Short mmCIF file of C-alpha atoms in Angstrom, two decimals:
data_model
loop_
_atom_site.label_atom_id
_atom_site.label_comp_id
_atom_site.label_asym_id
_atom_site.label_seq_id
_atom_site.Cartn_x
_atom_site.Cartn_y
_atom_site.Cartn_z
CA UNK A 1 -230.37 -152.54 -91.18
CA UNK A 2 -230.05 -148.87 -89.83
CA UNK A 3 -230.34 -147.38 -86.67
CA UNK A 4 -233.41 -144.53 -86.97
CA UNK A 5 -235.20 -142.25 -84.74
CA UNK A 6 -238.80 -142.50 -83.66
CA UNK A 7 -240.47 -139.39 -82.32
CA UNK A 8 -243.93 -138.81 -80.51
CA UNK A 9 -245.63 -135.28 -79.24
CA UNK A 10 -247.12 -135.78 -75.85
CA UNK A 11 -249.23 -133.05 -74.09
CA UNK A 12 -247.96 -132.93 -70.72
CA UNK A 13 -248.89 -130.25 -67.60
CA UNK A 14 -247.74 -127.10 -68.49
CA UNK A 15 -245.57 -128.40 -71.78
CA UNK A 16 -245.68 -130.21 -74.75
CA UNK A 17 -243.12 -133.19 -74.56
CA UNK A 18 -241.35 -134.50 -77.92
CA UNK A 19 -240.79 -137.85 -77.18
CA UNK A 20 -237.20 -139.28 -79.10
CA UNK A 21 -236.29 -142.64 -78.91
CA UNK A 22 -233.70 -145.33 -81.56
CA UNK A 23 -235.47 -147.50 -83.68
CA UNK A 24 -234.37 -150.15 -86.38
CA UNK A 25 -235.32 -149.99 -90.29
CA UNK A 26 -235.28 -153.04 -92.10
CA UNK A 27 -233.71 -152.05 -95.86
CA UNK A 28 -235.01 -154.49 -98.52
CA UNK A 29 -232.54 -154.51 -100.88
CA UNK A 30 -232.56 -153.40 -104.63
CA UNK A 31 -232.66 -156.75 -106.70
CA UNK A 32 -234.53 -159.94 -108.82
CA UNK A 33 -237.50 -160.32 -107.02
CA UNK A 34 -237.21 -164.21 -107.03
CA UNK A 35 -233.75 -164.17 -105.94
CA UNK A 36 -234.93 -162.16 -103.09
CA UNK A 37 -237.48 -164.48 -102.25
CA UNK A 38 -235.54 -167.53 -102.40
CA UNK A 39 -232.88 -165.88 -99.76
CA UNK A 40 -236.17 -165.08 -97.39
CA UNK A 41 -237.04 -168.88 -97.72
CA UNK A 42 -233.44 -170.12 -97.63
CA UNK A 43 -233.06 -171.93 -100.68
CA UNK A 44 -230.37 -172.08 -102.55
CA UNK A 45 -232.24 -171.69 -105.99
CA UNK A 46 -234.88 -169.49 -106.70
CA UNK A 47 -235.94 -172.55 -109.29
CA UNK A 48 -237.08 -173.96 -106.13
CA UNK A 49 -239.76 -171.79 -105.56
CA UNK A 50 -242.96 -173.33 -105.45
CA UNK A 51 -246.69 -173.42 -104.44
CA UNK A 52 -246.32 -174.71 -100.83
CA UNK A 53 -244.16 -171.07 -100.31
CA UNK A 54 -246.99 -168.33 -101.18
CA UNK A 55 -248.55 -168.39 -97.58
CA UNK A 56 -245.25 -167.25 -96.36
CA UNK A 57 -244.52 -164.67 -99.18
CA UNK A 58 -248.38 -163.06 -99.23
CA UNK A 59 -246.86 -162.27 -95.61
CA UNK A 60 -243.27 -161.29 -97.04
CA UNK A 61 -244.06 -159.50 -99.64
CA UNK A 62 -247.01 -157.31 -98.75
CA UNK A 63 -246.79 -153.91 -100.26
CA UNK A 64 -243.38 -154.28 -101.26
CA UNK A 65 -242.71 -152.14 -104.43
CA UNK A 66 -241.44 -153.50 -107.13
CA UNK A 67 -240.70 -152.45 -111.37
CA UNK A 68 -241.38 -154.16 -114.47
CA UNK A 69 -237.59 -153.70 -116.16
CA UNK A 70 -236.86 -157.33 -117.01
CA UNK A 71 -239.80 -157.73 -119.70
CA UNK A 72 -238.83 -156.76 -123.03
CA UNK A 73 -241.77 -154.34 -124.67
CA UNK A 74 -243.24 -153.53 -121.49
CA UNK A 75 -243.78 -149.40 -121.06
CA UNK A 76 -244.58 -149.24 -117.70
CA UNK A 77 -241.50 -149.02 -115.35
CA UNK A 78 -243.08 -147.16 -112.39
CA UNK A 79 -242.82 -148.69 -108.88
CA UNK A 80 -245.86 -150.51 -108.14
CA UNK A 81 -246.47 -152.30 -105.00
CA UNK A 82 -247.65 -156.25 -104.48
CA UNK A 83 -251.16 -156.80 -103.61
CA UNK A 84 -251.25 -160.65 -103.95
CA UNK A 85 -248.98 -163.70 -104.43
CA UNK A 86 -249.99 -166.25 -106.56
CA UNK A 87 -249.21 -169.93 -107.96
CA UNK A 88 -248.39 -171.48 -111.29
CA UNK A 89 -248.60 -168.07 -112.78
CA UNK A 90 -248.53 -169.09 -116.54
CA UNK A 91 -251.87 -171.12 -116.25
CA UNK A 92 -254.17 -168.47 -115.22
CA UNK A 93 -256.25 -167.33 -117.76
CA UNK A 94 -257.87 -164.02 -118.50
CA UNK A 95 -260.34 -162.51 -121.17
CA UNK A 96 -258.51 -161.18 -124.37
CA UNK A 97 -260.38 -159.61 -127.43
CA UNK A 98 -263.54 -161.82 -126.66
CA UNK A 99 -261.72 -165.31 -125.83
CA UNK A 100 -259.46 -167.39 -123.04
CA UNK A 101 -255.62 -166.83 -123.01
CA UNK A 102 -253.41 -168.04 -120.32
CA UNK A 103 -250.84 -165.66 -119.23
CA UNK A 104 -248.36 -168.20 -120.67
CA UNK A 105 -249.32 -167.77 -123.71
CA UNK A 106 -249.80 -163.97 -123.86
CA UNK A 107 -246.33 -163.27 -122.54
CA UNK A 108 -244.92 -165.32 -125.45
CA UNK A 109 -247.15 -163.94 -127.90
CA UNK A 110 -246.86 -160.13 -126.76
CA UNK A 111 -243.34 -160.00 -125.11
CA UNK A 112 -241.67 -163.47 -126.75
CA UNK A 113 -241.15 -164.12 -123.37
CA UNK A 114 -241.61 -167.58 -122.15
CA UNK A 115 -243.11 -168.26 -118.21
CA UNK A 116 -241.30 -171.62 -117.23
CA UNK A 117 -244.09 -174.15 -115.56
CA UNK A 118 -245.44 -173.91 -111.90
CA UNK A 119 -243.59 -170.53 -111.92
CA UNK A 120 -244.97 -167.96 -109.30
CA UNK A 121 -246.29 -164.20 -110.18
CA UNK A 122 -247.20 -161.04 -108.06
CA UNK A 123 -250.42 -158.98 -108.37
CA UNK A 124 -249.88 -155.54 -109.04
CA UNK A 125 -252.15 -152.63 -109.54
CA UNK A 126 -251.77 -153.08 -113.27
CA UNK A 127 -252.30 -157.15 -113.64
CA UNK A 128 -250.21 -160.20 -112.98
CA UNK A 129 -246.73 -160.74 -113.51
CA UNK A 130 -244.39 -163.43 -113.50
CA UNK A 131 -242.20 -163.18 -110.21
CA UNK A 132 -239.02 -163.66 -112.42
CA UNK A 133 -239.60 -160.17 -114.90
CA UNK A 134 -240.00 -157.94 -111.54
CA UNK A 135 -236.85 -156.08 -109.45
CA UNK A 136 -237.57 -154.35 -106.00
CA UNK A 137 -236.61 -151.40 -105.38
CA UNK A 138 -234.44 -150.26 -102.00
CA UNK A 139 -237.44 -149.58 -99.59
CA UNK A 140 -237.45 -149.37 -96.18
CA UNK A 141 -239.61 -152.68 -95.55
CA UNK A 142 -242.72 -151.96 -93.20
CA UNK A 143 -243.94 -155.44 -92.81
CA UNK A 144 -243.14 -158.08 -89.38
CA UNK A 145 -240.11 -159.31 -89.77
CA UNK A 146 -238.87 -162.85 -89.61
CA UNK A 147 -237.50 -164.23 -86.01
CA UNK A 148 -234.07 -164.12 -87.52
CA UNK A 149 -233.98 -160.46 -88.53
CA UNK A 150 -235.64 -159.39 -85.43
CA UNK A 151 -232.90 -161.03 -83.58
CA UNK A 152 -230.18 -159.52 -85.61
CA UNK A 153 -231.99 -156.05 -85.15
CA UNK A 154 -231.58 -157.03 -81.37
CA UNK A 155 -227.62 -157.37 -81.51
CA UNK A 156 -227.40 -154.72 -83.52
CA UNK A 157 -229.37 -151.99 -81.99
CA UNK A 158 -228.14 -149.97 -78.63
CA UNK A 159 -228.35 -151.89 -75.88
CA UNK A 160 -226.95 -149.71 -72.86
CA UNK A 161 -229.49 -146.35 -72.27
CA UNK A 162 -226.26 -144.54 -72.27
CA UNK A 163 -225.78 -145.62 -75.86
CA UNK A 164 -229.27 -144.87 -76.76
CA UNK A 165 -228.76 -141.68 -75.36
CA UNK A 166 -226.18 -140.82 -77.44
CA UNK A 167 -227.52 -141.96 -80.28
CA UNK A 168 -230.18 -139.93 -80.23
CA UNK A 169 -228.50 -137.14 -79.65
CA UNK A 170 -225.72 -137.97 -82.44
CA UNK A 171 -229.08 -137.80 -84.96
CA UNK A 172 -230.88 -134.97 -83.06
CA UNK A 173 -229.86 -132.49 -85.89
CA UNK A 174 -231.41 -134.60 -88.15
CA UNK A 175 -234.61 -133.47 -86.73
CA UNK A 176 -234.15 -130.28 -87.75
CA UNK A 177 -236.41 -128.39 -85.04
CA UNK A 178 -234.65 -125.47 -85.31
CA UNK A 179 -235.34 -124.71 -88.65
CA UNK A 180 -238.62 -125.72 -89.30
CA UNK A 181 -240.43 -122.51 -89.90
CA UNK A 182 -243.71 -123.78 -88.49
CA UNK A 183 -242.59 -123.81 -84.95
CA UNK A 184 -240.41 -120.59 -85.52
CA UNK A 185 -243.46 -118.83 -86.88
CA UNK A 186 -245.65 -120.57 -83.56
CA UNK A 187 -242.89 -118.95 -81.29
CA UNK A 188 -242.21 -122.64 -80.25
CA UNK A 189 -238.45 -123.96 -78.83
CA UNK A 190 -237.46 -127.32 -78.72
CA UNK A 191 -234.61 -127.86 -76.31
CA UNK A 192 -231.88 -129.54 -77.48
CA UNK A 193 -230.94 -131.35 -73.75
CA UNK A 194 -232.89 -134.26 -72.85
CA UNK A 195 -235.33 -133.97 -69.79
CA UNK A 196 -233.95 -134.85 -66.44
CA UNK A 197 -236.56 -136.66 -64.28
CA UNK A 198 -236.53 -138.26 -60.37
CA UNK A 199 -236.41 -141.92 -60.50
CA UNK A 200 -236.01 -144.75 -57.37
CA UNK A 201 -235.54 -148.29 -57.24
CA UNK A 202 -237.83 -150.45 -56.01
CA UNK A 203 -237.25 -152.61 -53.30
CA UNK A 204 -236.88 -156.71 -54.20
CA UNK A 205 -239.62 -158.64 -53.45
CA UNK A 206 -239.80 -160.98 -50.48
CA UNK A 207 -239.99 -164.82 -51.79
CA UNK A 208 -241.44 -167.98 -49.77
CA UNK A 209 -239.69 -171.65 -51.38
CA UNK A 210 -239.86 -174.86 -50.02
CA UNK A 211 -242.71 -176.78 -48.76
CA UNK A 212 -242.30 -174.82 -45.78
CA UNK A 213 -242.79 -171.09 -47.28
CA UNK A 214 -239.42 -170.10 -45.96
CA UNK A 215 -238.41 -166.52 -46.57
CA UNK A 216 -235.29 -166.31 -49.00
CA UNK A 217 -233.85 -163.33 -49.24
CA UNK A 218 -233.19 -162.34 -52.97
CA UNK A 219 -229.94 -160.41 -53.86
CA UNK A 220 -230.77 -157.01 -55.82
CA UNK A 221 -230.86 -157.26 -59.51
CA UNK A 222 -230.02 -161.02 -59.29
CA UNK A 223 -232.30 -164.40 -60.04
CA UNK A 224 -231.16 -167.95 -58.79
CA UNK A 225 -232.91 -170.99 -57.61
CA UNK A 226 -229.87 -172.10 -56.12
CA UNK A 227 -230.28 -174.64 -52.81
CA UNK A 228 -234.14 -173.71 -53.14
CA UNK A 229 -236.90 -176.01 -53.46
CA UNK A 230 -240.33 -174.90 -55.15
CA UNK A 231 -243.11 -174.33 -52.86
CA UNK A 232 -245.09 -176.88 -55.02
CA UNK A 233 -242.95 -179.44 -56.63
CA UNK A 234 -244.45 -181.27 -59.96
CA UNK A 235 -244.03 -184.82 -60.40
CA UNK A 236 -243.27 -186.15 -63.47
CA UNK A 237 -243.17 -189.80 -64.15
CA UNK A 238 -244.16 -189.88 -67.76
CA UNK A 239 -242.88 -187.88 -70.63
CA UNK A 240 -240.43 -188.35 -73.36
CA UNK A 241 -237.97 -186.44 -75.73
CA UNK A 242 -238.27 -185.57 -79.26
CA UNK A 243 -235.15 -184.18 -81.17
CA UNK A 244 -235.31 -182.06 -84.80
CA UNK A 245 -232.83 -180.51 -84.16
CA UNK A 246 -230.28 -183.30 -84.96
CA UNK A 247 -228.44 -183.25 -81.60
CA UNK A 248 -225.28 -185.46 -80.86
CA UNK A 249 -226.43 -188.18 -78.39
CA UNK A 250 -223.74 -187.89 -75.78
CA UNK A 251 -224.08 -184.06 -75.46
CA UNK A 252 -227.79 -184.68 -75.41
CA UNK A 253 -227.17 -187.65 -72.96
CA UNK A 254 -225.41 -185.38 -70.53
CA UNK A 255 -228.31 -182.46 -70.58
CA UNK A 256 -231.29 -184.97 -70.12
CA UNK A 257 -228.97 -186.33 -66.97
CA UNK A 258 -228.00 -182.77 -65.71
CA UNK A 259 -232.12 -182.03 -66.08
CA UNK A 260 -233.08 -184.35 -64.14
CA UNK A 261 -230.63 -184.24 -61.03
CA UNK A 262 -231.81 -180.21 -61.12
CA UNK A 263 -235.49 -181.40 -60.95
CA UNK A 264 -234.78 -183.70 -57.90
CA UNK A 265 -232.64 -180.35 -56.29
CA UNK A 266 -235.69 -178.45 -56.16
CA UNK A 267 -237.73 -181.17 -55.11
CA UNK A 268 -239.79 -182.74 -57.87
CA UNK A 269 -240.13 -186.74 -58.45
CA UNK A 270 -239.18 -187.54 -61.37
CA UNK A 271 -238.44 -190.74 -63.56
CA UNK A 272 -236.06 -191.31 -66.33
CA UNK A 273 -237.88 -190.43 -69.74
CA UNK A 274 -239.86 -192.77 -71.97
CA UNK A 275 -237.14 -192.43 -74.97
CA UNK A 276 -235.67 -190.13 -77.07
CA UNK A 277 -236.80 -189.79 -80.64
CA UNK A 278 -234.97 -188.38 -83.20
CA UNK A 279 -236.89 -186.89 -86.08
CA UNK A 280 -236.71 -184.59 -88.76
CA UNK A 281 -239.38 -181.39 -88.97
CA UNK A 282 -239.26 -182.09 -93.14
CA UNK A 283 -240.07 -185.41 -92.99
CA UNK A 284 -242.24 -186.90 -96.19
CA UNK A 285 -244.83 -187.92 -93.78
CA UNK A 286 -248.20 -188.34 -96.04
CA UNK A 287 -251.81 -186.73 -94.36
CA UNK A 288 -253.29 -187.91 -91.62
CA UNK A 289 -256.44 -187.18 -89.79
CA UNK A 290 -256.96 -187.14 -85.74
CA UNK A 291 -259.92 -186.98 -84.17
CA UNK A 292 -260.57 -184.27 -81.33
CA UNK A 293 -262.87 -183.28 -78.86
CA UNK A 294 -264.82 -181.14 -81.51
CA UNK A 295 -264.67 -183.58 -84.34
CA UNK A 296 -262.76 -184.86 -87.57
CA UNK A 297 -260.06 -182.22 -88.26
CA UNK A 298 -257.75 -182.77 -91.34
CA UNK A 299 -254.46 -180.35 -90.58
CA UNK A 300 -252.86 -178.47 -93.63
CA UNK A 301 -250.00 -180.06 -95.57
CA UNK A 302 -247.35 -177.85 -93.47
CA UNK A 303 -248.17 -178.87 -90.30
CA UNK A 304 -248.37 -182.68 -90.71
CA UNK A 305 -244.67 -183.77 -90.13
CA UNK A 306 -244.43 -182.47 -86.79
CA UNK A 307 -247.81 -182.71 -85.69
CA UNK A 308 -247.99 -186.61 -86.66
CA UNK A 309 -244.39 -187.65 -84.98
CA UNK A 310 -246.05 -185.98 -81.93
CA UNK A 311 -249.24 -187.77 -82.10
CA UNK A 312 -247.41 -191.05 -83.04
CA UNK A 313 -244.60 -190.90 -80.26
CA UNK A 314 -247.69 -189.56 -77.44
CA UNK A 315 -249.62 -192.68 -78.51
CA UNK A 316 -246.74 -195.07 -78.07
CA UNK A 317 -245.35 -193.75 -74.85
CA UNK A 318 -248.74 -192.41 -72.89
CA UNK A 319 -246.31 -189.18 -71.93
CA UNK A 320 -248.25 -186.84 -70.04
CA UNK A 321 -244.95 -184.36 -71.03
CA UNK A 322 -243.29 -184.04 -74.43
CA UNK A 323 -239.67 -182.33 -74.64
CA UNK A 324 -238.96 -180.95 -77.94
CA UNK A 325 -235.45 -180.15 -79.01
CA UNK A 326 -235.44 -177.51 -81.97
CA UNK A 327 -233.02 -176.13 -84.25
CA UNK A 328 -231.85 -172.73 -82.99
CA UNK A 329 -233.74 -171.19 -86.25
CA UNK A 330 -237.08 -173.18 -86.17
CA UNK A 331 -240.22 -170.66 -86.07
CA UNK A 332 -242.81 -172.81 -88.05
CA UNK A 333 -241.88 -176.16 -86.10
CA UNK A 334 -242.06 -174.41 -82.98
CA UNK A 335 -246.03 -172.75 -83.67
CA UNK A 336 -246.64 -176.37 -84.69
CA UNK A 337 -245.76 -178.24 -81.50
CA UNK A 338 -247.50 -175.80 -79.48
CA UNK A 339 -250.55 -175.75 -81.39
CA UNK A 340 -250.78 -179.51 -80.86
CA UNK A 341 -249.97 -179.44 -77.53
CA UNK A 342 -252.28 -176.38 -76.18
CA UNK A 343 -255.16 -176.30 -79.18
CA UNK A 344 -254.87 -179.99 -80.95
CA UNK A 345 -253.31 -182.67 -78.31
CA UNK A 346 -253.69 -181.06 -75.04
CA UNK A 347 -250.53 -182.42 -73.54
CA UNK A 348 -247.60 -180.34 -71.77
CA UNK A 349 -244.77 -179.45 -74.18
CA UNK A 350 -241.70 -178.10 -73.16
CA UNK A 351 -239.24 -176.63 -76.35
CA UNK A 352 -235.60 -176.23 -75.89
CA UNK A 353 -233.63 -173.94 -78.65
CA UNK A 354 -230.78 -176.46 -79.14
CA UNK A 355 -227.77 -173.86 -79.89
CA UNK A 356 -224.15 -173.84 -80.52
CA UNK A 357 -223.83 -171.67 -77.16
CA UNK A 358 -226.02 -174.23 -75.46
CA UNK A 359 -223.98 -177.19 -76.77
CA UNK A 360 -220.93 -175.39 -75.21
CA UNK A 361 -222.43 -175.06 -71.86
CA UNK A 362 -224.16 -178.68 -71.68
CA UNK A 363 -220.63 -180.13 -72.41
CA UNK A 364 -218.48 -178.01 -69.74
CA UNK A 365 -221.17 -178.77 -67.38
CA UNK A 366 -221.98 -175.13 -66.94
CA UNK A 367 -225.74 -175.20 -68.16
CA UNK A 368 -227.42 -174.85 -64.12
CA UNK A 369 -229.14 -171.60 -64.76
CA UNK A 370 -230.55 -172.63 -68.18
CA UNK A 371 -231.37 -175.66 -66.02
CA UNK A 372 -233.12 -173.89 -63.59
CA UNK A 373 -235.10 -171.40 -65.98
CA UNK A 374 -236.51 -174.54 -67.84
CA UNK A 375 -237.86 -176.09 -64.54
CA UNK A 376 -239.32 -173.01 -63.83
CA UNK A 377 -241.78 -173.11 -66.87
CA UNK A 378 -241.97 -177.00 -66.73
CA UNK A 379 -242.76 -177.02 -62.83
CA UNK A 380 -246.21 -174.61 -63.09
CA UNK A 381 -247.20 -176.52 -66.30
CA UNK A 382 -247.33 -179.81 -64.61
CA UNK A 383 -249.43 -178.03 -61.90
CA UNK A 384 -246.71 -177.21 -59.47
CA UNK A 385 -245.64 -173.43 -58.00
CA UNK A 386 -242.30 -172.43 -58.23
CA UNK A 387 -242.60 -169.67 -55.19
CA UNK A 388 -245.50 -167.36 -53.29
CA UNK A 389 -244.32 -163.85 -52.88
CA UNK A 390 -244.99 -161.99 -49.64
CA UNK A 391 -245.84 -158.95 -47.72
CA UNK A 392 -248.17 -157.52 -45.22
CA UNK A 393 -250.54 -157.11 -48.25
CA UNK A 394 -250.07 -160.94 -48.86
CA UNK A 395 -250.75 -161.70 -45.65
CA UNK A 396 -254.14 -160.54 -45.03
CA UNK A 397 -255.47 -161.71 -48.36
CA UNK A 398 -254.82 -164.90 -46.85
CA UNK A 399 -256.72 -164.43 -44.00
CA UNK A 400 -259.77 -163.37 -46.23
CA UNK A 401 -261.26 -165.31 -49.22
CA UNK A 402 -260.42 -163.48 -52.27
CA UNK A 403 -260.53 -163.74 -56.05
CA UNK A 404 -257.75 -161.73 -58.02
CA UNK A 405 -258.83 -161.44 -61.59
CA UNK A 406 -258.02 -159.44 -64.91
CA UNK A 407 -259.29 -158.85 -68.01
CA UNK A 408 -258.80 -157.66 -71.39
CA UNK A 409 -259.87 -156.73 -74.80
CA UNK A 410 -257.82 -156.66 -77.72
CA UNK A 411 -259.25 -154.57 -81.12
CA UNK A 412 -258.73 -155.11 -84.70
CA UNK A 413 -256.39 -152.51 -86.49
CA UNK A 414 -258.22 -149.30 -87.72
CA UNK A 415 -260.67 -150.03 -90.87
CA UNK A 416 -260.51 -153.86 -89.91
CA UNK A 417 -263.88 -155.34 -89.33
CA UNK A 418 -262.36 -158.76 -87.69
CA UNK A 419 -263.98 -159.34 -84.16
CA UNK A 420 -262.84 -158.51 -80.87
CA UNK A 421 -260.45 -160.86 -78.51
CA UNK A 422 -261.63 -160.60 -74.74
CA UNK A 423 -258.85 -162.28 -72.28
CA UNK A 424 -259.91 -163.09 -68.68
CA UNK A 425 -258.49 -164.38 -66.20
CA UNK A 426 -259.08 -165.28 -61.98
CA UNK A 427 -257.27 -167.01 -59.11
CA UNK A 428 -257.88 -170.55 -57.77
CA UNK A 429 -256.23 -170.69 -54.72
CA UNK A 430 -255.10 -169.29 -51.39
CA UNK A 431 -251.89 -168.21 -52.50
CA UNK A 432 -252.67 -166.16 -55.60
CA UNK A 433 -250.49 -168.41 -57.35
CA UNK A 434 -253.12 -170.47 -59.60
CA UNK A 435 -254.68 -169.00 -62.43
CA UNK A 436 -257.39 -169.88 -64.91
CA UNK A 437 -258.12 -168.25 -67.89
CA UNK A 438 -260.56 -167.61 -71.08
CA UNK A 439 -259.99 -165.68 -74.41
CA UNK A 440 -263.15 -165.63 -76.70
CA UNK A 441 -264.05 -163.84 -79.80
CA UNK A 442 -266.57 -161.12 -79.68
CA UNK A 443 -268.36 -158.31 -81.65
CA UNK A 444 -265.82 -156.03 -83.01
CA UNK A 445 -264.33 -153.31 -81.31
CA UNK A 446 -266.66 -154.28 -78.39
CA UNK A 447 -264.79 -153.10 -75.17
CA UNK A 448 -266.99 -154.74 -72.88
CA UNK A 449 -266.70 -158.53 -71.84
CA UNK A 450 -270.01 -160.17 -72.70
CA UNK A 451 -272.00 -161.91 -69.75
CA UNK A 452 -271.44 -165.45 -70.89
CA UNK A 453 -267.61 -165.22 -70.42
CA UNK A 454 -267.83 -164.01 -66.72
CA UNK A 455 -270.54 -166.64 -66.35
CA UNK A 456 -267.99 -169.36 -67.39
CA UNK A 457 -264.91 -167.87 -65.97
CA UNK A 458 -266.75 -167.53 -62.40
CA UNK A 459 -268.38 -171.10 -62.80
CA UNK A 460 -264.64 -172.58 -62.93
CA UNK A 461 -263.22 -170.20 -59.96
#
């Protein structure tokens, strides 16, 4: 990784504003493409490459350049960048001299070089290629990175705006707007010294907790639920624990414990949990089919371990709540459980990122505030409210009926002729508090919210 600078022109009153701010490149590294790939994936062999791993590389490796300098013969060394990624390379066949050859067979022929079976290759602008006979180059790489990365760009990048600052300025003769003879020629100056603007601090926000509505007052810059109840308190008599991540059973003894004595300090009922499951996310687990409120839906190979140790364990306990323990590195298995539980299951899932640093904490018995941020999330998804803010504003939108609502739309990138995604969403009670809300698909780059949607959305508020 490297530190970079960003830079914007914004029209302002009076002035034209260049806009400078730090920004993280992700370097792919010159190297075997495979080997590259097999690091991205974490496996320890890049033999281990297979057909259940090109969803995740089309992703990886889109529009990554990469040469042709490990096939004997072969002329053509310029950079050329992946368009496709695709399986058991040495099987497909293409038209030669009027009949069928399998690229297999052509490599050996042409180049004596032999494709090993169930190998992957890469589509490039001039034809398919075994993954193995391609190197990348050292490219800044454009595409989303992985959770990982982006949270090692996170710890790496300047966190303190004083460190920003000087960043930027560190690089700012990198920008070179001094010399550029366009704006010397317009008669244009940059300055050098950052613009100085008025700023104020807002004040905290009055908070009502406890069945009561009680005013707590908040210290500045600080969060705590300490001593407070929620306004609402959840009840939870049903729900049950499943752990991937592999979690020793005292330390997870002690958090489940700790949990539940914080749940009963701000006021919900709660009972001990229906079991604790331990199960791996890369279980053999063979396909299964569930049926759901719009039919028969067979889920892809990836997704069935999780998915089915959810179903299975729901089933068997009747939890109305499912904790999830993850590893701390666990992107896939976490998309999974909450596409059962919000899209596939409907049931209330709660993940917890089972970390070294959590581990730590659960075992000193210094884990209240993680504590206290998980009930926050688990208390409104039961149906409960954590707190109702308050002000003079507040107060006469009680005294009035009144629907808060907001709404979106979302547009495909430029050139993209995928629809629209309207978002909508309106109040249900007299606090402001409860919220229901919509997302549909519409015509593309539509920016107004068709009828039917309001229809709906006021229908259920």
């Amino acid at each position: 990784m490297t530190i970079l600078l960003s830079r914007s022109v914004r029209p302002t009153f009076e002035n034209i504003i260049v806009n400078v701010d730090t920004t993280i490149g992700v370097i792919l590294p010159a190297g075997d493409l495979e080997r590259i790939c097999a690091e991205h994936l974490g496996l320890n062999n890049s033999r281990y490459l297979g057909a259940e791993h090109v969803p995740r590389l089309r992703l990886f490796l889109r529009n990554v350049k990469v040469e042709i300098s490990k096939l004997p013969g072969h002329p053509n060394k310029r950079p050329q960048s992946i368009r496709d990624v695709v399986a058991d390379v040495g099987n497909i066949t293409f038209e030669k001299n009027g009949e069928r050859i399998s690229i297999g067979d052509h490599f050996s022929r042409a180049h004596r070089y032999p494709i090993r079976p169930k190998a992957l290759g890469v589509k490039l602008g001039s034809g398919i290629f075994p993954m193995s006979v391609c190197v990348t180059q050292l490219q800044l790489y454009k595409n989303r990175a992985s959770p990982e990365v982006v949270r090692e760009a996170l710890e790496f990048s300047p966190r303190d705006p004083r460190a920003r600052l000087d960043a930027i300025k560190a690089g700012w003769q990198e920008l070179q707007y001094t010399q550029s003879p366009f704006l010397i020629g317009a008669g244009i100056k940059v300055d050098s010294e950052p613009l100085a603007v008025s700023g104020r601090v807002l004040p905290s926000p009055r908070l009502l907790f406890g069945p009561d509505e009680s005013l707590v007052p908040q210290r500045q810059g600080t969060w705590d639920m300490l001593k407070k109840h929620f306004t609402i308190p959840a009840t939870l008599t049903a729900w049950t624990i499943v752990d991937f991540a592999n979690a020793a059973p005292p330390v997870l003894d002690i958090f489940i414990t700790d949990l539940m004595v914080c749940m009963r300090e701000r006021g919900m009922i709660v009972e001990d949990p229906r079991g604790v499951s331990k199960r791996s996310p890369q279980a053999d687990i063979p396909a299964v089919r569930f049926i759901t409120s719009t039919g028969l839906v067979k889920f892809a190979a990836n997704f069935l371990p999780v998915m089915q140790v959810l179903h299975e364990i729901r089933s068997k306990t009747k939890a109305t709540m499912i904790m999830v323990i993850l590893p701390e590195s666990a992107p896939q298995p976490y998309r999974v459980v909450k596409r059962y539980g919000d899209v596939t299951g409907g049931i209330c899932t709660q993940c917890v990122k089972w970390s070294r640093k959590l581990t730590g904490e659960v075992q000193q018995r210094r884990a209240n505030q993680y504590y206290n941020n998980l009930l926050l999330k688990i208390n409104t998804k039961l149906g409960g409210i954590n707190y109702t803010p308050w002000d003079d504003h507040m107060a006469f939108l009680k005294q009035v009926p009144t629907l808060i609502i907001g709404a979106d739309v979302s547009h495909p990138a430029p050139g993209s002729h995928l629809p629209s995604i309207s978002g909508f969403v309106s109040s249900t009670d007299s606090r402001l508090c409860r919220y229901v809300a919509s997302t549909k698909v519409q015509a593309s780059r539509t920016e107004m919210i068709e009828e039917d949607v309001l229809q709906d959305q006021f229908g259920t508020a």
